[in-house]
Amino acid sequence: MKVLPFTIPKPENVTLYTEQYKGDTFYEKLHQHKEIQISSVVVGEGTYIIGDCVGEFKKNDIFVIGENLPHVFKRDDAFEQECEMSTVFFSKNSYGESFFDLPEFEHFQNFFNNAVLGYEVLSNKVALNTLLLNINSLTKYEQFIAFLEILNLISSAKKRKLSSMINLKKYAGDEGKRMSDIFKYTMDNFHKEITLNEVSDIANMTPNAFCRYFKQRTTKTFVNFLIDIRIGNACKLLAKNNDLSITEISYKSGFNNLANFNRKFKAVKGVTPSEYKKKH
C-alpha cells in the first residue's frame, strides 16, 4: 500500500463503504484519499494529525475528514487495549453527480462545506455513535437510510474546525512519503530531545531547507508542530493521571525545563498546567 495517496480497498459497485476496524493500532502513516471519511472512535486514545491540526482523540470522539485531507491517528503506547473505529467512506457523487444538490438535501450543504477542512463533531454524539457502530451490520437499503440520518445529525451539530485552507493540497509520491516519515518520527520521539539536524536528515535536506519546506506544507514551523504534540501529550497525562506531578508530566512530554513547560502550555491552552489539571 502506498503511504500517500491511500486507496480505500472497497469492492466494486459499492457506493457507501463501511468499515469496523479492530486491531492493535490504527493506520499510523500520514495518508489521504479521495473519499470523505466519517469516523467514530469506539475504543482507543492517542494523538491525531488532520491537515495542519494536532490534537488528542479518545473514546466516542467523532471526526469528519474531507477528501485528500492528510491525516493520521496514532494510539498512545500506554493504551493497552485493542483499538476500534467505525468509519463510513463516500464521495459527494456516490449516488450521482447532482444527488446532494436536490432541494431536499439543502440542509446537507453545511456538512459538505465544512468537511473540506475537517472537523470534530461536538454534539448529537450519542445518536451518531450508535448509528456508526451499527451501520456495518445493516442491509444496503438500511445503510442508505442510516447514512442520510448521519448527515442530517452532523449538519445540525456543533463542530470544531480542524485544518486551515492553506493546507489543502494533494501530496504525491516521494513528497508524501517524506511528510509521513517526518510525522511518524516526531510522534514516536516527542518525549526525547529532537534536533533540527536529526529531522532534516530524515527529510534528506539541510536544516534551513527543511524549515522552509515544513512551514510551506503545514503552515507552522517544525518547532511549533513539536510543541503542539508535546502539549497534547501533557494534556492527556494531566487529565487522567493524578499520581504524576507537574514536573514529571513536563519531562514525560519532552520538556526539560519546568518554567519553559509552564510558559508554552499557557501560550497554547490559555491556562497553566495546574489550572488545566483542576478543570479535568
Tab-separated table of C-alpha atoms in Angstrom:
chain	number	residue	atom	x	y	z
A	1	MET	CA	0.000	0.000	0.000
A	2	LYS	CA	1.251	3.479	-0.814
A	3	VAL	CA	1.525	5.890	2.057
A	4	LEU	CA	0.182	8.799	0.047
A	5	PRO	CA	-2.173	8.708	-1.689
A	6	PHE	CA	-4.028	5.898	0.059
A	7	THR	CA	-6.628	3.814	-1.780
A	8	ILE	CA	-9.665	2.685	0.207
A	9	PRO	CA	-9.986	-1.062	-0.503
A	10	LYS	CA	-13.708	-1.016	-1.279
A	11	PRO	CA	-15.293	-3.641	-3.555
A	12	GLU	CA	-16.628	-2.711	-6.984
A	13	ASN	CA	-20.171	-1.373	-7.283
A	14	VAL	CA	-20.199	-0.121	-3.687
A	15	THR	CA	-21.462	3.431	-3.225
A	16	LEU	CA	-21.065	3.599	0.544
A	17	TYR	CA	-18.124	1.751	2.116
A	18	THR	CA	-18.397	0.991	5.829
A	19	GLU	CA	-15.557	-0.318	7.980
A	20	GLN	CA	-15.467	-1.667	11.523
A	21	TYR	CA	-11.752	-1.630	12.265
A	22	LYS	CA	-10.246	-3.593	15.157
A	23	GLY	CA	-6.534	-4.036	15.772
A	24	ASP	CA	-3.514	-3.319	17.938
A	25	THR	CA	-3.283	0.172	16.486
A	26	PHE	CA	-4.815	2.414	13.839
A	27	TYR	CA	-3.196	3.009	10.439
A	28	GLU	CA	-0.306	5.164	11.664
A	29	LYS	CA	1.059	6.579	8.423
A	30	LEU	CA	0.122	10.018	7.192
A	31	HIS	CA	-2.260	9.424	4.289
A	32	GLN	CA	-5.018	10.951	2.193
A	33	HIS	CA	-7.748	9.553	-0.038
A	34	LYS	CA	-10.359	10.892	-2.418
A	35	GLU	CA	-13.269	9.779	-0.211
A	36	ILE	CA	-14.830	11.817	2.595
A	37	GLN	CA	-14.424	9.986	5.911
A	38	ILE	CA	-16.707	9.947	8.970
A	39	SER	CA	-15.124	8.104	11.895
A	40	SER	CA	-16.179	7.292	15.439
A	41	VAL	CA	-13.561	6.138	17.957
A	42	VAL	CA	-15.124	3.121	19.672
A	43	VAL	CA	-12.046	2.130	21.697
A	44	GLY	CA	-8.674	3.868	21.838
A	45	GLU	CA	-6.914	7.104	22.651
A	46	GLY	CA	-3.922	8.942	21.300
A	47	THR	CA	-2.852	11.767	19.020
A	48	TYR	CA	-4.216	12.782	15.622
A	49	ILE	CA	-2.900	14.993	12.878
A	50	ILE	CA	-5.572	16.241	10.457
A	51	GLY	CA	-4.296	18.752	7.931
A	52	ASP	CA	-2.225	21.174	9.997
A	53	CYS	CA	-4.073	20.452	13.253
A	54	VAL	CA	-2.595	18.353	16.058
A	55	GLY	CA	-4.906	17.100	18.810
A	56	GLU	CA	-5.919	14.240	21.074
A	57	PHE	CA	-8.605	11.644	20.429
A	58	LYS	CA	-10.445	9.344	22.829
A	59	LYS	CA	-13.433	7.024	23.012
A	60	ASN	CA	-16.658	8.380	21.422
A	61	ASP	CA	-14.909	11.197	19.515
A	62	ILE	CA	-16.311	11.726	16.009
A	63	PHE	CA	-14.339	13.203	13.100
A	64	VAL	CA	-15.236	14.264	9.568
A	65	ILE	CA	-12.250	14.320	7.200
A	66	GLY	CA	-12.602	15.864	3.736
A	67	GLU	CA	-11.293	14.412	0.506
A	68	ASN	CA	-7.499	14.489	0.057
A	69	LEU	CA	-7.005	15.939	3.548
A	70	PRO	CA	-3.823	14.342	5.021
A	71	HIS	CA	-4.417	12.665	8.371
A	72	VAL	CA	-3.135	10.081	10.817
A	73	PHE	CA	-4.345	8.619	14.139
A	74	LYS	CA	-1.615	7.279	16.439
A	75	ARG	CA	-2.569	5.261	19.501
A	76	ASP	CA	-0.864	6.047	22.796
A	77	ASP	CA	1.806	3.486	23.608
A	78	ALA	CA	0.437	3.292	27.164
A	79	PHE	CA	-3.032	2.302	25.893
A	80	GLU	CA	-3.003	-1.500	26.073
A	81	GLN	CA	-6.468	-2.388	24.748
A	82	GLU	CA	-7.260	-3.316	21.159
A	83	CYS	CA	-8.284	-0.231	19.160
A	84	GLU	CA	-11.630	0.034	17.389
A	85	MET	CA	-13.029	2.620	14.967
A	86	SER	CA	-16.293	2.728	12.984
A	87	THR	CA	-15.943	4.551	9.667
A	88	VAL	CA	-18.000	5.455	6.613
A	89	PHE	CA	-16.234	6.370	3.335
A	90	PHE	CA	-18.077	8.063	0.460
A	91	SER	CA	-17.902	10.914	-2.039
A	92	LYS	CA	-20.402	13.652	-2.798
A	93	ASN	CA	-21.012	11.924	-6.142
A	94	SER	CA	-21.507	8.426	-4.679
A	95	TYR	CA	-25.211	8.481	-5.528
A	96	GLY	CA	-24.924	10.541	-8.691
A	97	GLU	CA	-23.338	13.844	-9.634
A	98	SER	CA	-26.331	16.010	-8.645
A	99	PHE	CA	-27.931	13.840	-5.952
A	100	PHE	CA	-26.998	16.041	-2.982
A	101	ASP	CA	-27.902	19.184	-4.935
A	102	LEU	CA	-31.592	18.263	-4.726
A	103	PRO	CA	-33.641	20.792	-2.717
A	104	GLU	CA	-34.497	18.064	-0.181
A	105	PHE	CA	-30.812	17.978	0.812
A	106	GLU	CA	-30.185	21.710	1.093
A	107	HIS	CA	-29.600	21.178	4.806
A	108	PHE	CA	-26.604	18.940	3.992
A	109	GLN	CA	-24.612	21.708	2.328
A	110	ASN	CA	-23.386	22.656	5.793
A	111	PHE	CA	-21.872	19.182	6.098
A	112	PHE	CA	-20.063	19.271	2.748
A	113	ASN	CA	-18.835	22.866	3.093
A	114	ASN	CA	-17.254	22.131	6.467
A	115	ALA	CA	-15.872	18.724	5.508
A	116	VAL	CA	-13.290	20.328	3.232
A	117	LEU	CA	-11.195	21.437	6.220
A	118	GLY	CA	-12.077	18.549	8.517
A	119	TYR	CA	-13.836	18.951	11.842
A	120	GLU	CA	-14.690	17.278	15.119
A	121	VAL	CA	-18.381	16.782	15.906
A	122	LEU	CA	-19.238	18.114	19.368
A	123	SER	CA	-22.986	17.413	19.740
A	124	ASN	CA	-25.561	14.745	18.749
A	125	LYS	CA	-22.788	12.272	19.609
A	126	VAL	CA	-24.859	9.561	21.329
A	127	ALA	CA	-27.156	9.100	18.325
A	128	LEU	CA	-24.271	9.384	15.855
A	129	ASN	CA	-22.087	6.869	17.660
A	130	THR	CA	-24.964	4.387	17.764
A	131	LEU	CA	-25.603	4.756	14.024
A	132	LEU	CA	-21.924	4.487	13.095
A	133	LEU	CA	-21.361	1.486	15.361
A	134	ASN	CA	-24.264	-0.464	13.831
A	135	ILE	CA	-24.203	0.623	10.188
A	136	ASN	CA	-21.831	-2.122	9.091
A	137	SER	CA	-24.384	-4.827	10.012
A	138	LEU	CA	-27.322	-3.294	8.099
A	139	THR	CA	-28.660	-4.147	4.657
A	140	LYS	CA	-27.674	-1.823	1.792
A	141	TYR	CA	-31.052	-0.098	1.922
A	142	GLU	CA	-30.877	0.299	5.705
A	143	GLN	CA	-27.328	1.644	5.384
A	144	PHE	CA	-28.548	4.284	2.945
A	145	ILE	CA	-31.287	5.426	5.361
A	146	ALA	CA	-28.840	5.432	8.283
A	147	PHE	CA	-26.296	7.357	6.202
A	148	LEU	CA	-28.815	10.127	5.449
A	149	GLU	CA	-29.617	10.368	9.153
A	150	ILE	CA	-25.901	10.608	9.970
A	151	LEU	CA	-25.529	13.503	7.521
A	152	ASN	CA	-28.628	15.137	8.988
A	153	LEU	CA	-27.367	14.896	12.571
A	154	ILE	CA	-23.877	16.135	11.694
A	155	SER	CA	-25.258	19.020	9.623
A	156	SER	CA	-27.118	20.362	12.674
A	157	ALA	CA	-24.411	19.517	15.234
A	158	LYS	CA	-21.893	21.809	16.847
A	159	LYS	CA	-18.464	21.437	15.240
A	160	ARG	CA	-14.848	22.406	15.746
A	161	LYS	CA	-12.864	23.132	12.595
A	162	LEU	CA	-9.531	21.328	12.485
A	163	SER	CA	-7.451	22.337	9.470
A	164	SER	CA	-6.760	25.592	7.631
A	165	MET	CA	-7.373	26.444	3.976
A	166	ILE	CA	-3.691	26.784	3.102
A	167	ASN	CA	-3.040	23.131	3.935
A	168	LEU	CA	-5.392	21.751	1.267
A	169	LYS	CA	-3.152	20.216	-1.351
A	170	LYS	CA	-2.670	16.751	-2.756
A	171	TYR	CA	0.580	15.127	-1.747
A	172	ALA	CA	2.024	12.542	-4.083
A	173	GLY	CA	4.947	10.129	-4.429
A	174	ASP	CA	8.191	10.969	-2.638
A	175	GLU	CA	6.772	14.112	-1.037
A	176	GLY	CA	4.013	12.124	0.623
A	177	LYS	CA	6.444	9.565	1.998
A	178	ARG	CA	8.772	12.298	3.237
A	179	MET	CA	5.999	14.041	5.183
A	180	SER	CA	4.819	10.720	6.592
A	181	ASP	CA	8.336	9.828	7.764
A	182	ILE	CA	8.727	13.234	9.429
A	183	PHE	CA	5.392	12.975	11.237
A	184	LYS	CA	5.983	9.399	12.370
A	185	TYR	CA	9.470	10.138	13.711
A	186	THR	CA	8.154	13.143	15.633
A	187	MET	CA	5.184	11.300	17.114
A	188	ASP	CA	7.398	8.375	18.148
A	189	ASN	CA	10.133	10.513	19.732
A	190	PHE	CA	8.498	13.718	21.021
A	191	HIS	CA	9.325	12.769	24.635
A	192	LYS	CA	13.052	12.966	23.824
A	193	GLU	CA	15.175	15.798	22.503
A	194	ILE	CA	14.704	16.183	18.735
A	195	THR	CA	17.156	18.411	16.885
A	196	LEU	CA	16.626	20.057	13.510
A	197	ASN	CA	19.649	18.149	12.251
A	198	GLU	CA	18.004	14.820	13.101
A	199	VAL	CA	14.664	15.559	11.482
A	200	SER	CA	16.196	17.268	8.437
A	201	ASP	CA	18.302	14.126	7.889
A	202	ILE	CA	15.084	12.113	7.739
A	203	ALA	CA	13.792	14.525	5.104
A	204	ASN	CA	17.175	14.329	3.316
A	205	MET	CA	17.514	18.132	3.436
A	206	THR	CA	19.701	20.757	5.033
A	207	PRO	CA	18.180	22.243	8.227
A	208	ASN	CA	17.400	25.569	6.534
A	209	ALA	CA	15.773	23.905	3.522
A	210	PHE	CA	13.789	21.608	5.801
A	211	CYS	CA	12.451	24.508	7.869
A	212	ARG	CA	11.164	26.255	4.742
A	213	TYR	CA	9.762	23.015	3.325
A	214	PHE	CA	7.900	22.092	6.514
A	215	LYS	CA	6.337	25.504	7.048
A	216	GLN	CA	5.190	25.749	3.421
A	217	ARG	CA	3.336	22.460	3.762
A	218	THR	CA	1.921	22.659	7.274
A	219	THR	CA	1.530	26.430	7.899
A	220	LYS	CA	3.618	26.161	11.082
A	221	THR	CA	7.276	25.760	11.987
A	222	PHE	CA	8.558	22.333	12.939
A	223	VAL	CA	9.308	23.610	16.451
A	224	ASN	CA	5.685	24.717	16.909
A	225	PHE	CA	4.460	21.413	15.489
A	226	LEU	CA	6.619	19.542	18.011
A	227	ILE	CA	5.358	21.758	20.851
A	228	ASP	CA	1.734	21.014	19.856
A	229	ILE	CA	2.375	17.264	20.093
A	230	ARG	CA	4.161	17.622	23.443
A	231	ILE	CA	1.400	19.817	24.906
A	232	GLY	CA	-1.205	17.366	23.655
A	233	ASN	CA	0.534	14.526	25.497
A	234	ALA	CA	0.791	16.646	28.632
A	235	CYS	CA	-2.962	17.336	28.497
A	236	LYS	CA	-3.738	13.627	28.447
A	237	LEU	CA	-1.448	12.962	31.410
A	238	LEU	CA	-2.840	15.905	33.381
A	239	ALA	CA	-6.417	14.777	32.774
A	240	LYS	CA	-6.105	11.114	33.716
A	241	ASN	CA	-3.078	10.549	35.972
A	242	ASN	CA	-3.316	12.149	39.391
A	243	ASP	CA	-0.200	10.361	40.651
A	244	LEU	CA	2.210	12.291	38.433
A	245	SER	CA	3.463	15.712	39.449
A	246	ILE	CA	3.504	18.637	37.019
A	247	THR	CA	7.286	18.300	36.852
A	248	GLU	CA	7.086	14.600	35.968
A	249	ILE	CA	4.483	15.283	33.291
A	250	SER	CA	6.623	18.007	31.753
A	251	TYR	CA	9.598	15.642	31.430
A	252	LYS	CA	7.462	12.779	30.092
A	253	SER	CA	6.178	15.176	27.428
A	254	GLY	CA	9.624	16.212	26.206
A	255	PHE	CA	10.218	19.410	28.173
A	256	ASN	CA	13.464	19.535	30.144
A	257	ASN	CA	12.647	22.788	31.919
A	258	LEU	CA	9.543	23.268	34.091
A	259	ALA	CA	9.387	27.027	33.614
A	260	ASN	CA	9.513	26.607	29.842
A	261	PHE	CA	6.791	23.930	30.031
A	262	ASN	CA	4.512	26.204	32.053
A	263	ARG	CA	5.083	29.091	29.651
A	264	LYS	CA	4.491	27.039	26.485
A	265	PHE	CA	1.459	25.286	27.960
A	266	LYS	CA	-0.275	28.539	28.846
A	267	ALA	CA	0.535	30.016	25.441
A	268	VAL	CA	-1.174	27.064	23.715
A	269	LYS	CA	-4.029	26.283	26.130
A	270	GLY	CA	-4.654	29.663	27.760
A	271	VAL	CA	-4.307	28.213	31.272
A	272	THR	CA	-1.446	26.868	33.361
A	273	PRO	CA	-0.901	23.100	33.695
A	274	SER	CA	-2.151	23.248	37.297
A	275	GLU	CA	-5.353	25.023	36.241
A	276	TYR	CA	-5.876	22.522	33.436
A	277	LYS	CA	-5.435	19.617	35.862
A	278	LYS	CA	-8.060	21.035	38.243
A	279	LYS	CA	-10.596	21.502	35.414
A	280	HIS	CA	-10.176	17.946	34.180
